[in-house]
Structure formats: structure tokens, C-alpha cells
Amino acid sequence: MSSNIQTDQYPKHSGPLPKGILVSDTRIVLLGPVGAGKGTQAQMLAKQLGVAHIASGDLFRYHQEQGTELGLLAKGYMERGELVPDDVTIRMVLDRLGKDDCLQGFILDGFPRTLEQAVALDTALGEQNINC
């Protein structure tokens, strides 16, 4: 689907956001099929809003490169052409959400993908008194 909206019509934001915008309350979840543009939109929004962009694929690659326990688990599944199980993906995402840069807000790119992931995310955020 194409859009007639010309994004260059809108002013580009750089620097801190104006007062009155509650960046710390920014929590966005982008869902859609592979190739729908979630990652592209998430990158642009994260830059404009000054929040963390979290994509499970990026987390898988990071943990594999770092040789973490979670990375090695994910690598085994991926090398066999299998989906990484929910519990591994959930642990990676929740670990990432605990980093300081997520205190200002975050954009989840393609996560959650399953009901189990959604329930785990809702539970973890609820335990931190973060409502979505």
C-alpha cells in the first residue's frame, strides 16, 4: 500500500523534545508481517522520540556475537532452521528492557509475536508498574 503523504513536508526534529512531551511514557509495539516496514518505522520513530528501538532479531545477533548463554541457545535453534522458543526470546527482550536507555521509553519491533510473549511482557511491565 502506498501513501500520498510527503514526509519531507514535516519539520525534522533534532535535539531534546519540547517541554510537555512525556517521553518517559513512550511505549510502542509495532506488529505486522515480515517485510511490512516495522523496522524502518521503528528506527525513524526511535530517533524522533529519543527512545530505544528493540528488535528481537537484533537481540539474537547481539547475544550470539557476545557468546552469551541466551545467544548460544538461540544460535542452536536458528542453525537448525527452527524458531527460537518463546522463553529464550522473552528472556532476551526483558533483559533488554531493563537497560537504562529504556527508562526514557522504547519501541518494540515485532515483539510480542505470540500470546505467551504478550502475557510475559504484560506481566513483567505490570511488576514494574508500567502500563501499556
mmCIF file of C-alpha atoms in Angstrom:
data_model
loop_
_atom_site.group_PDB
_atom_site.id
_atom_site.type_symbol
_atom_site.label_atom_id
_atom_site.label_comp_id
_atom_site.label_asym_id
_atom_site.label_seq_id
_atom_site.Cartn_x
_atom_site.Cartn_y
_atom_site.Cartn_z
ATOM 1 C CA MET A 1 0.000 0.000 0.000
ATOM 2 C CA SER A 2 1.437 3.364 -0.923
ATOM 3 C CA SER A 3 0.792 6.661 0.766
ATOM 4 C CA ASN A 4 0.378 10.127 -0.681
ATOM 5 C CA ILE A 5 1.855 11.702 2.439
ATOM 6 C CA GLN A 6 5.084 13.519 1.723
ATOM 7 C CA THR A 7 7.187 13.086 4.867
ATOM 8 C CA ASP A 8 9.561 15.841 3.804
ATOM 9 C CA GLN A 9 6.708 18.327 4.362
ATOM 10 C CA TYR A 10 7.027 17.892 8.101
ATOM 11 C CA PRO A 11 9.814 19.505 10.083
ATOM 12 C CA LYS A 12 12.520 17.121 11.203
ATOM 13 C CA HIS A 13 13.165 17.094 14.927
ATOM 14 C CA SER A 14 16.646 17.188 16.353
ATOM 15 C CA GLY A 15 17.777 17.740 19.903
ATOM 16 C CA PRO A 16 15.656 17.488 23.026
ATOM 17 C CA LEU A 17 11.913 17.335 22.714
ATOM 18 C CA PRO A 18 9.905 20.398 23.719
ATOM 19 C CA LYS A 19 8.651 20.632 27.303
ATOM 20 C CA GLY A 20 5.325 18.974 27.898
ATOM 21 C CA ILE A 21 6.062 15.840 25.878
ATOM 22 C CA LEU A 22 6.306 12.915 28.254
ATOM 23 C CA VAL A 23 8.987 10.850 26.598
ATOM 24 C CA SER A 24 9.265 8.540 29.595
ATOM 25 C CA ASP A 25 5.740 7.313 28.895
ATOM 26 C CA THR A 26 6.550 6.310 25.326
ATOM 27 C CA ARG A 27 5.965 2.606 24.842
ATOM 28 C CA ILE A 28 5.161 1.495 21.309
ATOM 29 C CA VAL A 29 4.663 -2.009 19.931
ATOM 30 C CA LEU A 30 4.848 -2.427 16.158
ATOM 31 C CA LEU A 31 3.308 -5.626 14.811
ATOM 32 C CA GLY A 32 2.984 -6.895 11.274
ATOM 33 C CA PRO A 33 4.208 -9.473 8.798
ATOM 34 C CA VAL A 34 7.824 -9.802 7.708
ATOM 35 C CA GLY A 35 8.719 -7.031 5.270
ATOM 36 C CA ALA A 36 5.864 -4.732 6.306
ATOM 37 C CA GLY A 37 8.239 -1.938 7.297
ATOM 38 C CA LYS A 38 8.163 -2.308 11.086
ATOM 39 C CA GLY A 39 11.915 -1.943 11.390
ATOM 40 C CA THR A 40 12.052 1.109 9.144
ATOM 41 C CA GLN A 41 9.258 2.832 11.043
ATOM 42 C CA ALA A 42 10.711 1.823 14.415
ATOM 43 C CA GLN A 43 14.109 3.324 13.544
ATOM 44 C CA MET A 44 12.567 6.623 12.474
ATOM 45 C CA LEU A 45 10.266 6.826 15.496
ATOM 46 C CA ALA A 46 13.028 5.901 17.943
ATOM 47 C CA LYS A 47 15.260 8.631 16.576
ATOM 48 C CA GLN A 48 12.486 11.247 16.607
ATOM 49 C CA LEU A 49 11.272 10.334 20.097
ATOM 50 C CA GLY A 50 14.665 9.644 21.645
ATOM 51 C CA VAL A 51 13.736 6.141 22.817
ATOM 52 C CA ALA A 52 15.259 2.687 22.466
ATOM 53 C CA HIS A 53 14.438 0.560 19.411
ATOM 54 C CA ILE A 54 14.239 -3.111 20.377
ATOM 55 C CA ALA A 55 14.001 -5.796 17.693
ATOM 56 C CA SER A 56 14.259 -9.488 18.557
ATOM 57 C CA GLY A 57 16.442 -10.194 15.505
ATOM 58 C CA ASP A 58 18.942 -7.577 16.664
ATOM 59 C CA LEU A 59 18.904 -9.129 20.135
ATOM 60 C CA PHE A 60 19.524 -12.613 18.714
ATOM 61 C CA ARG A 61 22.525 -11.342 16.734
ATOM 62 C CA TYR A 62 23.904 -9.336 19.677
ATOM 63 C CA HIS A 63 23.706 -12.267 22.100
ATOM 64 C CA GLN A 64 25.281 -14.605 19.553
ATOM 65 C CA GLU A 65 28.148 -12.180 18.895
ATOM 66 C CA GLN A 66 28.706 -11.787 22.652
ATOM 67 C CA GLY A 67 28.589 -15.546 23.175
ATOM 68 C CA THR A 68 26.013 -15.286 25.956
ATOM 69 C CA GLU A 69 24.095 -18.299 27.218
ATOM 70 C CA LEU A 70 20.946 -16.966 25.552
ATOM 71 C CA GLY A 71 22.843 -16.308 22.336
ATOM 72 C CA LEU A 72 24.163 -19.860 22.199
ATOM 73 C CA LEU A 73 20.676 -21.225 22.848
ATOM 74 C CA ALA A 74 19.190 -19.093 20.077
ATOM 75 C CA LYS A 75 22.007 -19.960 17.677
ATOM 76 C CA GLY A 76 21.321 -23.672 18.014
ATOM 77 C CA TYR A 77 17.690 -23.250 17.038
ATOM 78 C CA MET A 78 18.448 -20.825 14.239
ATOM 79 C CA GLU A 79 21.129 -23.064 12.719
ATOM 80 C CA ARG A 80 18.570 -25.886 12.573
ATOM 81 C CA GLY A 81 16.101 -23.538 10.849
ATOM 82 C CA GLU A 82 13.792 -23.579 13.863
ATOM 83 C CA LEU A 83 12.104 -20.677 15.595
ATOM 84 C CA VAL A 84 13.749 -19.552 18.793
ATOM 85 C CA PRO A 85 11.435 -20.673 21.628
ATOM 86 C CA ASP A 86 9.337 -18.087 23.428
ATOM 87 C CA ASP A 87 11.150 -18.497 26.743
ATOM 88 C CA VAL A 88 14.524 -17.611 25.168
ATOM 89 C CA THR A 89 13.104 -14.660 23.229
ATOM 90 C CA ILE A 90 11.216 -13.388 26.280
ATOM 91 C CA ARG A 91 14.346 -13.544 28.456
ATOM 92 C CA MET A 92 16.322 -11.556 25.872
ATOM 93 C CA VAL A 93 13.669 -8.865 25.480
ATOM 94 C CA LEU A 94 13.026 -8.492 29.207
ATOM 95 C CA ASP A 95 16.759 -8.275 29.851
ATOM 96 C CA ARG A 96 16.996 -5.525 27.213
ATOM 97 C CA LEU A 97 14.055 -3.623 28.694
ATOM 98 C CA GLY A 98 15.974 -3.493 31.977
ATOM 99 C CA LYS A 99 18.741 -1.342 30.463
ATOM 100 C CA ASP A 100 18.994 2.347 31.353
ATOM 101 C CA ASP A 101 18.189 3.619 27.857
ATOM 102 C CA CYS A 102 14.728 2.049 28.105
ATOM 103 C CA LEU A 103 13.838 4.296 31.051
ATOM 104 C CA GLN A 104 13.031 7.045 28.537
ATOM 105 C CA GLY A 105 10.698 4.719 26.666
ATOM 106 C CA PHE A 106 11.002 2.076 23.990
ATOM 107 C CA ILE A 107 9.678 0.754 20.719
ATOM 108 C CA LEU A 108 9.259 -2.994 20.380
ATOM 109 C CA ASP A 109 9.718 -4.044 16.773
ATOM 110 C CA GLY A 110 7.859 -7.291 16.077
ATOM 111 C CA PHE A 111 7.619 -8.399 19.705
ATOM 112 C CA PRO A 112 5.460 -9.917 21.053
ATOM 113 C CA ARG A 113 4.719 -12.436 18.286
ATOM 114 C CA THR A 114 2.812 -14.987 20.362
ATOM 115 C CA LEU A 115 0.266 -14.947 23.158
ATOM 116 C CA GLU A 116 2.875 -16.361 25.555
ATOM 117 C CA GLN A 117 5.232 -13.482 24.720
ATOM 118 C CA ALA A 118 2.435 -10.926 25.154
ATOM 119 C CA VAL A 119 1.453 -12.309 28.554
ATOM 120 C CA ALA A 120 5.091 -12.383 29.706
ATOM 121 C CA LEU A 121 5.602 -8.777 28.576
ATOM 122 C CA ASP A 122 2.404 -7.582 30.247
ATOM 123 C CA THR A 123 3.288 -9.394 33.478
ATOM 124 C CA ALA A 124 6.856 -8.066 33.571
ATOM 125 C CA LEU A 125 5.791 -4.495 32.861
ATOM 126 C CA GLY A 126 2.995 -4.747 35.419
ATOM 127 C CA GLU A 127 5.501 -5.857 38.052
ATOM 128 C CA GLN A 128 7.401 -2.634 37.321
ATOM 129 C CA ASN A 129 4.165 -0.589 37.484
ATOM 130 C CA ILE A 130 4.437 0.210 33.782
ATOM 131 C CA ASN A 131 1.102 0.230 31.999
ATOM 132 C CA CYS A 132 0.766 -0.271 28.278
#
